Structure formats: structure tokens, C-alpha cells
Amino acid sequence: MASEDSRDPLHDRIAGSTAAEISDSIRDLVERGALAAGDQLPSVRALAERLGVNRNTVLAAYRALVVARIAATGGRTGTTVLGPGTGPDEGFTPGTVLRDIGSGNPQAALLPDLAAAFATVRPEHVLYGESVIDPELAEWATTWIAEDHPRPFRLSVTAGAVDAVERLLAQTLVQGDRVGLEDPCFLSSIQTARLAGYAPVAIPVDAEGMTVDGVRAALDSGVRAIVCTPRAHNPTGASITPARAAELRAVLAPYPHVLLIEDDHFSLLAPTPYASIIAPTHERWALVRSVSKFLGPDLRLAVTASDPVTAGRLALRLSPGTMWVSHVMQRLAAGMLRDVDVREQIARAGAHYAARHADFVALLRERGIAADDGAGLNVWLDAHDDAARAAERLAARGWLVRSGADFALEHGGPGARHLRLTVHDLDDDDLQRLADDVAAVVTVAGRESAG
């Protein structure tokens, strides 16, 4: 890996007097293989001094590289070169011969029958200029969200939660702005921030959600937005407790114009009540609730409640003449959410996920292995070893798992020793076998560490 020292011969080959020339110079080095994935670029200050340019010129060059997906900015780790492929993402791994327990997917058998739902939908043509929100979906979602946020809000519909978060950040931030993200963090939030050229600020997560000290430090650093998962945090499964939410609201009170985005992705499945960090007096806020986990990821739909100013800015990209979510999908979702049988099926799915999680954690504890209690589709496990090495050892036993390092904002972050396991669709025998294999791997790691 290249040194950050500006006297490094390789870094001496970076040239230019404008942001475009500097970024082009670095791109040439990457394309020729002189700079490889993981190589660290010089600090902004060091390169500016060597080239005799303003630091803002180098900063602009680095931002252009981040937007072009050639480099990534990781806080204290500086700016590093990315590889030719994209970053890790959720979903099944195609072509693997291993049992895939790293997908993070809901269980298909627990999702409502789409064919039956489509039979109840009567689609009509919607033309340019008509309302972008289906009235039935708007009515249901407004009542649902008003139970938790009785203050005035406006409703928006986006193509899923990731789309909502990306658009919300884009209408508030510009390249180089700081955004507070949970650490470990949902994969799409990491990619959204880095590819847009924002500077992620890590906020640690414990068993009660975002830590108070972490949010306070992020605010002190100048973040303009914070993205929070109130329930079933991915990957740890943590949910914000009412006591923690009250503490965070107090810390956030002097910063009413920092945009707070809550991604309540597990809403109707969550075994815990919703506790919000958004105070009634907070000026800029948004609550995003997608249907992916309980109606199906392919519906690509989320409802967002937000303050009028934020909603107005968001509407500029969701206007009747440009982009909106298909009314067919909106009517399908509205019909399913109003259906008593579907709601009962969602409740059964939520109970199943919670039971499988508890069963697996209990099996691990019987074997002397501690795992985090939590909610969601995954179990977050301390492997007592480097996550990649632990994942390799489980692969040798037939399991494909997700390394916690994928969810870290910074190298060596909180997920470096953790694994994320999606176990809810395993039968009892497979759950027992997985518990045995995890225990064997963790025990070996503990012995090696002690030795």
C-alpha cells in the first residue's frame, strides 16, 4: 500500500494545477495500475503544499474522484483508491455452492401472494401533471404515520428507502458536507454518502442504538444531516430505546436545522415500539418507511413523512412532469396494506423472525458463545477473530456469511471482528449444525488469541 508521505515517489507523479488536472493525473495512475485498490492518496494538505495550490483545489479533485467511484473518503483514514468493482451490497451471492446465510433477505414464503393481490387492483392510466401519490395509499400512510408523529407533515412516495435517503440527502447536502452515519452502517447508506462525495462521520451504535456521545461528537464536527435506524438496525439488530431517544432529542435540540432522517425499514415487523429521535420542535426531519421487508423488495416503494420545507425540495424530483413511483405499484401496496389477511400474515412473519433469532441465540449460549439480542432479519455475532478469517473458516464448513467489516465506515471499525448471519429460513437441524460450526470457529479463535 502506498504511503501517505508526500515524498513517496509514486505520489510525486501526481501533477496538475487545477482540480481537473489533479484528478485526471490520479485517474491515469489508477488506470495504468500504478495506484491499486486500497492505496492511500496523500493528505489534502500535503499534496496542496507539494503542488503549490490551494487546499480547496485538491479537495475538489478528491471529491471528483469519489463521485467517479475511483476513490473513497473514510474520515480519519483519508482518501483511498477503490478497486474496479463496486462495493459490497445486499442479496444472494450467485454461483456459490455454500449455504448462503449472508443475504439479508426476507423469507419469500412469508411474503404476501402477489398474484392474489394483483387480482384486486384496477389500474388506470395516470398522465403527466396528475397527482404523484395514489389517494388510497396516501390516506392509509398518513393515518399510520400520524400515530407516531401527530405534528403537521407532508407525504412523499419514493422507489424504496434507499431512493428516499439518497434524495433527502441530495436536497440538503453538497459535495464535502458531513453526514452522520451509524457505525457499523447499512451498506447502501455508506455507498450513497461516498459516491455523492459527502464526508461520512461515524456514530457508534450500542445495544440501545446511536450513542449519545457519538451524536454529540458528530454535531460538534459540523454534520448537516444524520441518518438513523430507529428499529432493527442493520447489521446489529439494535433498536433505540425510549430512554436513549429522549437523551438524543435533548442533544439535538440546539441543532433544529440539522436534517434528521429515520429509516424505519422494519416497521410493521418490529417486535419493539417506535422510539423517535425527532423532537416535535425539530425543523428539518424525515421518517422513511419502506414496504420491502414485509410486502417484498421488488415493489420498490417507500412512504416518507417530512416537514413542509424538506418535502417541497423532495417534490422537485418527484413532480408530475418528471419522476414518480408507478401508481400501479402504489395501488397494489395500498390494497395489500388494507387487507386484514395480509396484515395478519405480516404479523406472523414478524413473530417468525423474532423466534428464529431467539432460537439461534439460545443455541449459541448453550455452547458458551455470546450473541447480541436484537431484532431484524440477522444475527450480529462477535467472532473473536478477524471477520474475514472467521468467514473463511465457516466457508470451509459450508456456510457463506457476511463479514462485519463490510459495514464499517472506517478500516478496523466496530464490525472488524463481527459476522452477520441471516438464519431465519434455516430448519431446526440446520440451525443446530450452524450453531455447532460457529461455536467451533469462535472457540478456535479464542484459543489462538489466548495463545
CSV table of C-alpha atoms in Angstrom, one decimal:
chain,number,residue,atom,x,y,z
A,1,MET,CA,0.0,0.0,0.0
A,2,ALA,CA,1.3,3.4,-0.9
A,3,SER,CA,2.5,5.7,1.9
A,4,GLU,CA,0.7,8.9,2.8
A,5,ASP,CA,4.1,10.7,2.9
A,6,SER,CA,4.1,13.3,0.1
A,7,ARG,CA,7.8,12.5,-0.6
A,8,ASP,CA,6.7,9.0,-1.7
A,9,PRO,CA,8.0,8.5,-5.4
A,10,LEU,CA,4.6,7.4,-6.5
A,11,HIS,CA,2.9,10.4,-5.0
A,12,ASP,CA,5.5,12.6,-6.7
A,13,ARG,CA,3.9,11.5,-10.0
A,14,ILE,CA,0.6,13.2,-9.2
A,15,ALA,CA,0.6,16.5,-11.1
A,16,GLY,CA,-1.6,19.5,-12.0
A,17,SER,CA,-2.5,23.0,-11.0
A,18,THR,CA,-6.3,22.7,-11.3
A,19,ALA,CA,-8.8,20.3,-9.7
A,20,ALA,CA,-9.5,18.7,-13.1
A,21,GLU,CA,-5.8,18.2,-13.9
A,22,ILE,CA,-5.1,16.7,-10.5
A,23,SER,CA,-8.0,14.3,-10.7
A,24,ASP,CA,-7.0,13.3,-14.3
A,25,SER,CA,-3.5,12.7,-13.1
A,26,ILE,CA,-4.6,10.3,-10.4
A,27,ARG,CA,-7.0,8.6,-12.8
A,28,ASP,CA,-4.2,7.9,-15.2
A,29,LEU,CA,-2.1,6.4,-12.4
A,30,VAL,CA,-5.1,4.1,-11.4
A,31,GLU,CA,-5.8,3.1,-15.0
A,32,ARG,CA,-2.1,2.2,-15.5
A,33,GLY,CA,-2.1,0.2,-12.3
A,34,ALA,CA,0.5,2.4,-10.6
A,35,LEU,CA,-2.2,3.0,-7.9
A,36,ALA,CA,-4.1,0.0,-6.8
A,37,ALA,CA,-7.2,-0.7,-4.7
A,38,GLY,CA,-6.6,0.3,-1.1
A,39,ASP,CA,-3.7,2.6,-1.8
A,40,GLN,CA,-3.9,5.8,0.2
A,41,LEU,CA,-3.7,9.1,-1.5
A,42,PRO,CA,-1.6,12.0,0.0
A,43,SER,CA,-3.4,14.1,2.6
A,44,VAL,CA,-5.1,17.2,1.1
A,45,ARG,CA,-2.6,19.5,3.0
A,46,ALA,CA,0.5,17.5,1.9
A,47,LEU,CA,-0.5,17.4,-1.8
A,48,ALA,CA,-1.5,21.0,-1.9
A,49,GLU,CA,1.8,22.1,-0.4
A,50,ARG,CA,3.8,20.0,-2.9
A,51,LEU,CA,1.8,21.2,-5.9
A,52,GLY,CA,1.7,24.8,-4.7
A,53,VAL,CA,-2.1,25.0,-5.0
A,54,ASN,CA,-4.9,25.9,-2.6
A,55,ARG,CA,-6.1,23.1,-0.4
A,56,ASN,CA,-9.6,23.6,-1.8
A,57,THR,CA,-8.3,22.7,-5.2
A,58,VAL,CA,-7.0,19.3,-4.0
A,59,LEU,CA,-10.2,18.8,-2.1
A,60,ALA,CA,-12.3,19.4,-5.2
A,61,ALA,CA,-10.1,16.9,-7.1
A,62,TYR,CA,-10.6,14.3,-4.5
A,63,ARG,CA,-14.3,14.9,-4.5
A,64,ALA,CA,-14.4,14.4,-8.2
A,65,LEU,CA,-12.6,11.0,-7.8
A,66,VAL,CA,-15.1,10.0,-5.1
A,67,VAL,CA,-18.1,10.9,-7.3
A,68,ALA,CA,-16.5,8.9,-10.2
A,69,ARG,CA,-16.2,5.9,-7.9
A,70,ILE,CA,-12.4,5.9,-8.3
A,71,ALA,CA,-11.7,6.7,-4.6
A,72,ALA,CA,-13.5,6.8,-1.3
A,73,THR,CA,-13.2,9.1,1.7
A,74,GLY,CA,-13.2,7.5,5.1
A,75,GLY,CA,-12.7,10.1,7.7
A,76,ARG,CA,-9.5,9.5,9.7
A,77,THR,CA,-8.4,7.0,7.1
A,78,GLY,CA,-8.2,9.7,4.4
A,79,THR,CA,-8.9,9.1,0.7
A,80,THR,CA,-8.1,5.7,-0.7
A,81,VAL,CA,-8.3,4.2,-4.2
A,82,LEU,CA,-11.2,1.9,-4.9
A,83,GLY,CA,-11.0,-1.3,-6.9
A,84,PRO,CA,-12.5,-1.9,-10.3
A,85,GLY,CA,-15.7,-3.5,-8.8
A,86,THR,CA,-18.4,-1.9,-6.8
A,87,GLY,CA,-18.6,-2.2,-3.0
A,88,PRO,CA,-20.5,-4.9,-1.2
A,89,ASP,CA,-24.2,-4.9,-1.4
A,90,GLU,CA,-27.2,-6.9,0.0
A,91,GLY,CA,-28.6,-10.0,-1.7
A,92,PHE,CA,-27.8,-13.6,-2.6
A,93,THR,CA,-24.4,-14.4,-3.9
A,94,PRO,CA,-24.8,-16.0,-7.4
A,95,GLY,CA,-23.0,-19.2,-8.2
A,96,THR,CA,-21.9,-20.1,-4.7
A,97,VAL,CA,-22.0,-23.8,-3.7
A,98,LEU,CA,-22.1,-22.8,0.0
A,99,ARG,CA,-25.3,-22.4,2.1
A,100,ASP,CA,-25.9,-18.6,1.8
A,101,ILE,CA,-26.7,-17.1,5.2
A,102,GLY,CA,-25.3,-13.7,4.3
A,103,SER,CA,-28.1,-12.3,2.0
A,104,GLY,CA,-30.1,-10.2,4.5
A,105,ASN,CA,-33.2,-11.1,2.5
A,106,PRO,CA,-36.7,-11.6,3.9
A,107,GLN,CA,-38.1,-15.1,3.6
A,108,ALA,CA,-40.0,-15.4,0.3
A,109,ALA,CA,-42.5,-17.9,1.8
A,110,LEU,CA,-43.5,-15.3,4.4
A,111,LEU,CA,-44.3,-12.5,1.8
A,112,PRO,CA,-47.9,-12.0,0.7
A,113,ASP,CA,-49.1,-13.7,-2.5
A,114,LEU,CA,-48.6,-11.1,-5.3
A,115,ALA,CA,-50.9,-12.9,-7.7
A,116,ALA,CA,-53.8,-12.7,-5.4
A,117,ALA,CA,-53.0,-9.0,-4.6
A,118,PHE,CA,-52.8,-8.1,-8.3
A,119,ALA,CA,-56.3,-9.6,-8.9
A,120,THR,CA,-57.7,-6.9,-6.6
A,121,VAL,CA,-56.0,-4.0,-8.3
A,122,ARG,CA,-57.9,-2.0,-11.0
A,123,PRO,CA,-55.1,0.1,-12.6
A,124,GLU,CA,-56.0,3.2,-14.6
A,125,HIS,CA,-53.8,5.4,-16.8
A,126,VAL,CA,-52.1,8.3,-14.9
A,127,LEU,CA,-50.9,11.1,-17.1
A,128,TYR,CA,-48.3,13.9,-16.8
A,129,GLY,CA,-49.5,16.5,-14.4
A,130,GLU,CA,-51.7,14.3,-12.2
A,131,SER,CA,-51.0,13.7,-8.6
A,132,VAL,CA,-47.9,11.7,-7.9
A,133,ILE,CA,-49.4,9.9,-4.9
A,134,ASP,CA,-52.2,7.5,-5.0
A,135,PRO,CA,-55.1,8.7,-2.8
A,136,GLU,CA,-55.7,5.3,-1.1
A,137,LEU,CA,-52.0,4.9,-0.2
A,138,ALA,CA,-51.8,8.5,1.0
A,139,GLU,CA,-54.8,8.1,3.2
A,140,TRP,CA,-53.5,4.8,4.8
A,141,ALA,CA,-49.9,6.1,5.2
A,142,THR,CA,-51.0,9.4,6.7
A,143,THR,CA,-53.0,7.7,9.4
A,144,TRP,CA,-50.2,5.2,10.1
A,145,ILE,CA,-47.5,7.9,10.4
A,146,ALA,CA,-49.7,10.4,12.3
A,147,GLU,CA,-50.0,7.8,15.1
A,148,ASP,CA,-46.2,8.4,15.8
A,149,HIS,CA,-45.9,12.0,14.5
A,150,PRO,CA,-49.0,14.0,15.2
A,151,ARG,CA,-47.3,17.2,14.1
A,152,PRO,CA,-48.0,18.5,10.5
A,153,PHE,CA,-46.1,16.8,7.8
A,154,ARG,CA,-46.2,16.2,4.0
A,155,LEU,CA,-46.2,12.8,2.4
A,156,SER,CA,-43.9,11.7,-0.4
A,157,VAL,CA,-43.5,8.3,-2.2
A,158,THR,CA,-40.2,7.1,-3.5
A,159,ALA,CA,-38.8,3.9,-5.1
A,160,GLY,CA,-37.8,2.4,-1.8
A,161,ALA,CA,-35.9,3.6,1.3
A,162,VAL,CA,-32.5,3.8,-0.4
A,163,ASP,CA,-34.0,6.1,-3.0
A,164,ALA,CA,-35.7,8.2,-0.3
A,165,VAL,CA,-32.5,8.6,1.7
A,166,GLU,CA,-30.4,9.5,-1.4
A,167,ARG,CA,-32.9,12.1,-2.5
A,168,LEU,CA,-33.3,13.6,1.0
A,169,LEU,CA,-29.5,14.0,1.4
A,170,ALA,CA,-29.2,15.4,-2.1
A,171,GLN,CA,-31.7,18.2,-1.4
A,172,THR,CA,-29.7,19.2,1.7
A,173,LEU,CA,-26.0,18.5,1.2
A,174,VAL,CA,-23.4,19.4,-1.4
A,175,GLN,CA,-20.1,17.6,-2.0
A,176,GLY,CA,-17.8,17.7,1.0
A,177,ASP,CA,-20.6,18.2,3.6
A,178,ARG,CA,-20.5,16.0,6.6
A,179,VAL,CA,-23.2,13.4,7.3
A,180,GLY,CA,-23.6,11.4,10.4
A,181,LEU,CA,-24.0,7.7,9.8
A,182,GLU,CA,-24.3,4.7,12.2
A,183,ASP,CA,-21.1,2.6,12.6
A,184,PRO,CA,-21.4,-0.2,11.7
A,185,CYS,CA,-23.7,1.1,8.9
A,186,PHE,CA,-26.2,-0.2,6.4
A,187,LEU,CA,-24.4,-0.8,3.2
A,188,SER,CA,-26.5,1.4,0.9
A,189,SER,CA,-26.1,4.4,3.2
A,190,ILE,CA,-22.3,4.0,3.1
A,191,GLN,CA,-22.3,3.9,-0.7
A,192,THR,CA,-24.8,6.7,-1.0
A,193,ALA,CA,-22.7,9.1,1.1
A,194,ARG,CA,-19.3,8.2,-0.5
A,195,LEU,CA,-20.5,8.2,-4.1
A,196,ALA,CA,-22.1,11.6,-3.7
A,197,GLY,CA,-18.9,13.0,-2.2
A,198,TYR,CA,-20.2,13.6,1.3
A,199,ALA,CA,-17.9,13.1,4.2
A,200,PRO,CA,-19.3,10.3,6.5
A,201,VAL,CA,-18.9,10.9,10.2
A,202,ALA,CA,-19.1,7.6,12.2
A,203,ILE,CA,-21.6,7.5,15.1
A,204,PRO,CA,-21.1,4.3,17.2
A,205,VAL,CA,-24.1,2.0,17.8
A,206,ASP,CA,-24.6,0.0,21.0
A,207,ALA,CA,-27.5,-2.1,22.3
A,208,GLU,CA,-29.7,0.9,22.6
A,209,GLY,CA,-29.0,2.5,19.2
A,210,MET,CA,-26.8,5.5,18.4
A,211,THR,CA,-24.7,6.6,21.3
A,212,VAL,CA,-25.2,10.0,22.9
A,213,ASP,CA,-21.5,10.8,22.9
A,214,GLY,CA,-21.3,9.7,19.2
A,215,VAL,CA,-24.2,12.0,18.2
A,216,ARG,CA,-22.7,14.9,20.2
A,217,ALA,CA,-19.3,14.5,18.6
A,218,ALA,CA,-20.9,14.3,15.1
A,219,LEU,CA,-22.8,17.6,15.8
A,220,ASP,CA,-19.6,19.2,17.1
A,221,SER,CA,-17.8,18.2,13.8
A,222,GLY,CA,-20.4,20.1,11.8
A,223,VAL,CA,-22.7,17.4,10.3
A,224,ARG,CA,-25.6,18.8,8.3
A,225,ALA,CA,-27.6,15.6,8.3
A,226,ILE,CA,-27.9,12.4,10.4
A,227,VAL,CA,-29.3,9.1,9.2
A,228,CYS,CA,-30.7,6.8,11.9
A,229,THR,CA,-32.3,3.4,12.1
A,230,PRO,CA,-34.8,3.5,15.0
A,231,ARG,CA,-35.6,-0.2,15.0
A,232,ALA,CA,-33.8,-3.4,13.9
A,233,HIS,CA,-30.6,-1.7,12.9
A,234,ASN,CA,-28.8,-3.4,10.0
A,235,PRO,CA,-26.5,-5.1,10.8
A,236,THR,CA,-26.6,-5.2,14.6
A,237,GLY,CA,-30.3,-5.6,15.2
A,238,ALA,CA,-30.3,-2.8,17.8
A,239,SER,CA,-33.4,-0.7,18.4
A,240,ILE,CA,-33.4,2.7,20.0
A,241,THR,CA,-34.9,2.6,23.5
A,242,PRO,CA,-37.3,5.3,24.7
A,243,ALA,CA,-34.7,6.4,27.3
A,244,ARG,CA,-32.0,6.7,24.6
A,245,ALA,CA,-34.3,8.5,22.2
A,246,ALA,CA,-35.1,11.1,24.9
A,247,GLU,CA,-31.4,11.6,25.5
A,248,LEU,CA,-30.7,12.1,21.8
A,249,ARG,CA,-33.5,14.5,21.4
A,250,ALA,CA,-32.0,16.7,24.2
A,251,VAL,CA,-28.6,16.6,22.5
A,252,LEU,CA,-30.1,17.5,19.1
A,253,ALA,CA,-32.3,20.3,20.5
A,254,PRO,CA,-29.8,23.1,19.8
A,255,TYR,CA,-29.5,22.0,16.2
A,256,PRO,CA,-33.0,22.2,14.8
A,257,HIS,CA,-31.9,22.6,11.2
A,258,VAL,CA,-29.7,19.5,11.0
A,259,LEU,CA,-31.7,17.1,8.8
A,260,LEU,CA,-32.7,14.0,10.8
A,261,ILE,CA,-33.6,11.0,8.6
A,262,GLU,CA,-35.1,8.0,10.3
A,263,ASP,CA,-35.1,4.8,8.2
A,264,ASP,CA,-37.7,2.7,9.9
A,265,HIS,CA,-37.3,-0.2,7.4
A,266,PHE,CA,-38.6,-2.9,9.8
A,267,SER,CA,-41.7,-1.0,10.9
A,268,LEU,CA,-44.6,-3.5,10.7
A,269,LEU,CA,-42.4,-6.4,11.5
A,270,ALA,CA,-40.6,-4.9,14.5
A,271,PRO,CA,-41.2,-6.5,18.0
A,272,THR,CA,-40.3,-3.2,19.7
A,273,PRO,CA,-42.2,0.1,19.7
A,274,TYR,CA,-41.1,3.0,17.6
A,275,ALA,CA,-38.9,5.5,19.6
A,276,SER,CA,-38.0,8.6,17.7
A,277,ILE,CA,-35.0,10.9,18.0
A,278,ILE,CA,-37.1,13.6,16.2
A,279,ALA,CA,-38.5,16.1,18.7
A,280,PRO,CA,-41.8,17.9,18.0
A,281,THR,CA,-39.8,21.2,17.7
A,282,HIS,CA,-37.2,19.9,15.2
A,283,GLU,CA,-37.3,21.9,12.0
A,284,ARG,CA,-35.8,19.5,9.4
A,285,TRP,CA,-36.8,15.9,9.6
A,286,ALA,CA,-38.0,12.9,7.6
A,287,LEU,CA,-39.4,9.5,8.6
A,288,VAL,CA,-38.9,6.8,5.8
A,289,ARG,CA,-40.9,3.6,5.9
A,290,SER,CA,-40.5,1.1,3.0
A,291,VAL,CA,-42.6,-2.0,2.3
A,292,SER,CA,-39.6,-4.1,1.2
A,293,LYS,CA,-39.3,-6.3,4.2
A,294,PHE,CA,-42.9,-7.3,4.6
A,295,LEU,CA,-44.5,-6.9,1.1
A,296,GLY,CA,-41.5,-7.6,-1.0
A,297,PRO,CA,-38.3,-5.8,-2.2
A,298,ASP,CA,-39.5,-5.8,-5.8
A,299,LEU,CA,-42.3,-3.4,-5.0
A,300,ARG,CA,-39.7,-0.6,-4.8
A,301,LEU,CA,-41.8,1.6,-2.7
A,302,ALA,CA,-41.4,3.7,0.5
A,303,VAL,CA,-43.5,6.4,2.0
A,304,THR,CA,-41.8,9.4,3.6
A,305,ALA,CA,-43.2,11.9,6.0
A,306,SER,CA,-41.3,15.1,6.4
A,307,ASP,CA,-41.5,18.8,7.3
A,308,PRO,CA,-43.0,21.0,4.6
A,309,VAL,CA,-39.7,22.6,3.5
A,310,THR,CA,-38.0,19.2,3.1
A,311,ALA,CA,-41.0,17.7,1.4
A,312,GLY,CA,-41.1,20.7,-1.0
A,313,ARG,CA,-37.5,20.2,-2.0
A,314,LEU,CA,-38.0,16.5,-2.4
A,315,ALA,CA,-41.1,17.1,-4.6
A,316,LEU,CA,-38.9,18.9,-7.2
A,317,ARG,CA,-37.5,15.5,-8.2
A,318,LEU,CA,-40.8,13.6,-7.8
A,319,SER,CA,-43.0,16.0,-9.7
A,320,PRO,CA,-45.9,15.1,-12.1
A,321,GLY,CA,-43.8,16.0,-15.1
A,322,THR,CA,-40.5,14.2,-14.3
A,323,MET,CA,-40.3,11.2,-11.9
A,324,TRP,CA,-42.8,9.4,-9.7
A,325,VAL,CA,-43.4,5.9,-8.5
A,326,SER,CA,-45.8,3.9,-10.6
A,327,HIS,CA,-49.4,4.2,-9.4
A,328,VAL,CA,-49.9,0.6,-10.2
A,329,MET,CA,-47.4,-0.3,-7.5
A,330,GLN,CA,-48.8,2.3,-5.2
A,331,ARG,CA,-52.4,0.8,-5.6
A,332,LEU,CA,-51.0,-2.7,-5.1
A,333,ALA,CA,-49.3,-1.7,-1.9
A,334,ALA,CA,-52.4,0.2,-0.6
A,335,GLY,CA,-54.6,-2.8,-1.3
A,336,MET,CA,-52.3,-5.2,0.5
A,337,LEU,CA,-51.8,-2.9,3.5
A,338,ARG,CA,-55.6,-2.5,3.9
A,339,ASP,CA,-56.2,-6.3,3.6
A,340,VAL,CA,-56.8,-7.9,7.1
A,341,ASP,CA,-55.4,-11.2,5.9
A,342,VAL,CA,-52.2,-9.6,4.7
A,343,ARG,CA,-51.7,-7.7,7.9
A,344,GLU,CA,-52.1,-11.0,9.8
A,345,GLN,CA,-49.5,-12.6,7.6
A,346,ILE,CA,-47.1,-9.7,8.2
A,347,ALA,CA,-47.6,-10.2,12.0
A,348,ARG,CA,-46.9,-13.9,11.6
A,349,ALA,CA,-43.7,-13.2,9.7
A,350,GLY,CA,-42.5,-10.7,12.3
A,351,ALA,CA,-43.1,-13.4,15.0
A,352,HIS,CA,-41.2,-16.0,13.0
A,353,TYR,CA,-38.2,-13.7,12.5
A,354,ALA,CA,-38.1,-12.9,16.2
A,355,ALA,CA,-38.5,-16.6,17.2
A,356,ARG,CA,-35.7,-17.8,14.9
A,357,HIS,CA,-33.4,-15.1,16.1
A,358,ALA,CA,-34.1,-16.1,19.7
A,359,ASP,CA,-33.7,-19.8,19.0
A,360,PHE,CA,-30.3,-19.3,17.4
A,361,VAL,CA,-29.0,-17.0,20.1
A,362,ALA,CA,-30.2,-19.6,22.7
A,363,LEU,CA,-28.3,-22.4,20.9
A,364,LEU,CA,-25.1,-20.3,20.8
A,365,ARG,CA,-25.4,-19.5,24.5
A,366,GLU,CA,-25.8,-23.3,25.3
A,367,ARG,CA,-22.4,-23.6,23.6
A,368,GLY,CA,-20.9,-20.8,25.6
A,369,ILE,CA,-21.0,-18.3,22.7
A,370,ALA,CA,-22.5,-14.8,23.4
A,371,ALA,CA,-24.5,-13.2,20.6
A,372,ASP,CA,-26.3,-9.8,20.6
A,373,ASP,CA,-30.0,-9.8,21.3
A,374,GLY,CA,-31.7,-7.7,18.7
A,375,ALA,CA,-34.4,-7.6,16.0
A,376,GLY,CA,-34.5,-7.8,12.3
A,377,LEU,CA,-33.5,-10.4,9.7
A,378,ASN,CA,-30.0,-11.0,11.0
A,379,VAL,CA,-27.9,-12.1,14.0
A,380,TRP,CA,-24.8,-10.0,14.8
A,381,LEU,CA,-22.0,-12.1,16.3
A,382,ASP,CA,-18.6,-11.3,17.8
A,383,ALA,CA,-16.3,-13.9,16.2
A,384,HIS,CA,-13.4,-13.1,18.5
A,385,ASP,CA,-11.3,-13.0,15.3
A,386,ASP,CA,-10.7,-11.0,12.2
A,387,ALA,CA,-14.1,-11.1,10.4
A,388,ALA,CA,-12.6,-12.2,7.1
A,389,ARG,CA,-10.7,-15.0,8.7
A,390,ALA,CA,-13.7,-16.2,10.6
A,391,ALA,CA,-15.8,-16.1,7.4
A,392,GLU,CA,-13.2,-18.2,5.6
A,393,ARG,CA,-13.3,-20.8,8.4
A,394,LEU,CA,-17.1,-21.0,8.2
A,395,ALA,CA,-16.9,-21.3,4.4
A,396,ALA,CA,-14.7,-24.3,4.9
A,397,ARG,CA,-17.6,-25.8,6.9
A,398,GLY,CA,-20.1,-25.0,4.1
A,399,TRP,CA,-21.5,-21.6,5.2
A,400,LEU,CA,-21.4,-18.3,3.3
A,401,VAL,CA,-21.6,-15.5,5.8
A,402,ARG,CA,-21.3,-11.7,5.7
A,403,SER,CA,-18.2,-10.2,7.2
A,404,GLY,CA,-18.9,-7.3,9.6
A,405,ALA,CA,-16.0,-5.4,8.1
A,406,ASP,CA,-18.3,-4.7,5.1
A,407,PHE,CA,-20.4,-2.5,7.3
A,408,ALA,CA,-17.6,-0.4,8.8
A,409,LEU,CA,-17.2,3.2,7.9
A,410,GLU,CA,-13.5,3.1,8.7
A,411,HIS,CA,-11.0,0.3,8.4
A,412,GLY,CA,-10.8,-1.6,11.6
A,413,GLY,CA,-14.1,-0.2,12.8
A,414,PRO,CA,-16.7,-1.8,15.1
A,415,GLY,CA,-17.5,-4.6,12.7
A,416,ALA,CA,-13.9,-5.8,12.2
A,417,ARG,CA,-14.5,-8.9,14.4
A,418,HIS,CA,-18.1,-9.5,13.8
A,419,LEU,CA,-20.2,-11.6,11.4
A,420,ARG,CA,-23.8,-11.0,10.2
A,421,LEU,CA,-25.8,-14.2,9.8
A,422,THR,CA,-29.3,-14.5,8.2
A,423,VAL,CA,-30.7,-17.6,9.8
A,424,HIS,CA,-34.5,-17.2,9.8
A,425,ASP,CA,-35.1,-19.7,6.9
A,426,LEU,CA,-33.0,-22.5,8.4
A,427,ASP,CA,-34.8,-25.5,9.8
A,428,ASP,CA,-34.1,-26.8,13.3
A,429,ASP,CA,-31.4,-29.3,12.1
A,430,ASP,CA,-29.5,-26.7,10.1
A,431,LEU,CA,-29.8,-24.2,12.9
A,432,GLN,CA,-28.2,-26.8,15.3
A,433,ARG,CA,-25.4,-27.5,12.8
A,434,LEU,CA,-24.7,-23.8,12.2
A,435,ALA,CA,-24.5,-23.3,16.0
A,436,ASP,CA,-22.0,-26.1,16.3
A,437,ASP,CA,-19.9,-24.8,13.5
A,438,VAL,CA,-20.0,-21.2,14.8
A,439,ALA,CA,-19.0,-22.4,18.3
A,440,ALA,CA,-16.1,-24.4,16.8
A,441,VAL,CA,-14.8,-21.4,14.9
A,442,VAL,CA,-15.2,-19.0,17.7
A,443,THR,CA,-13.6,-21.4,20.2
A,444,VAL,CA,-10.5,-21.9,17.9
A,445,ALA,CA,-10.2,-18.1,17.6
A,446,GLY,CA,-10.4,-17.7,21.3
A,447,ARG,CA,-7.6,-20.2,21.9
A,448,GLU,CA,-5.4,-18.6,19.2
A,449,SER,CA,-5.9,-15.2,20.8
A,450,ALA,CA,-5.1,-16.5,24.3
A,451,GLY,CA,-2.0,-18.3,22.9
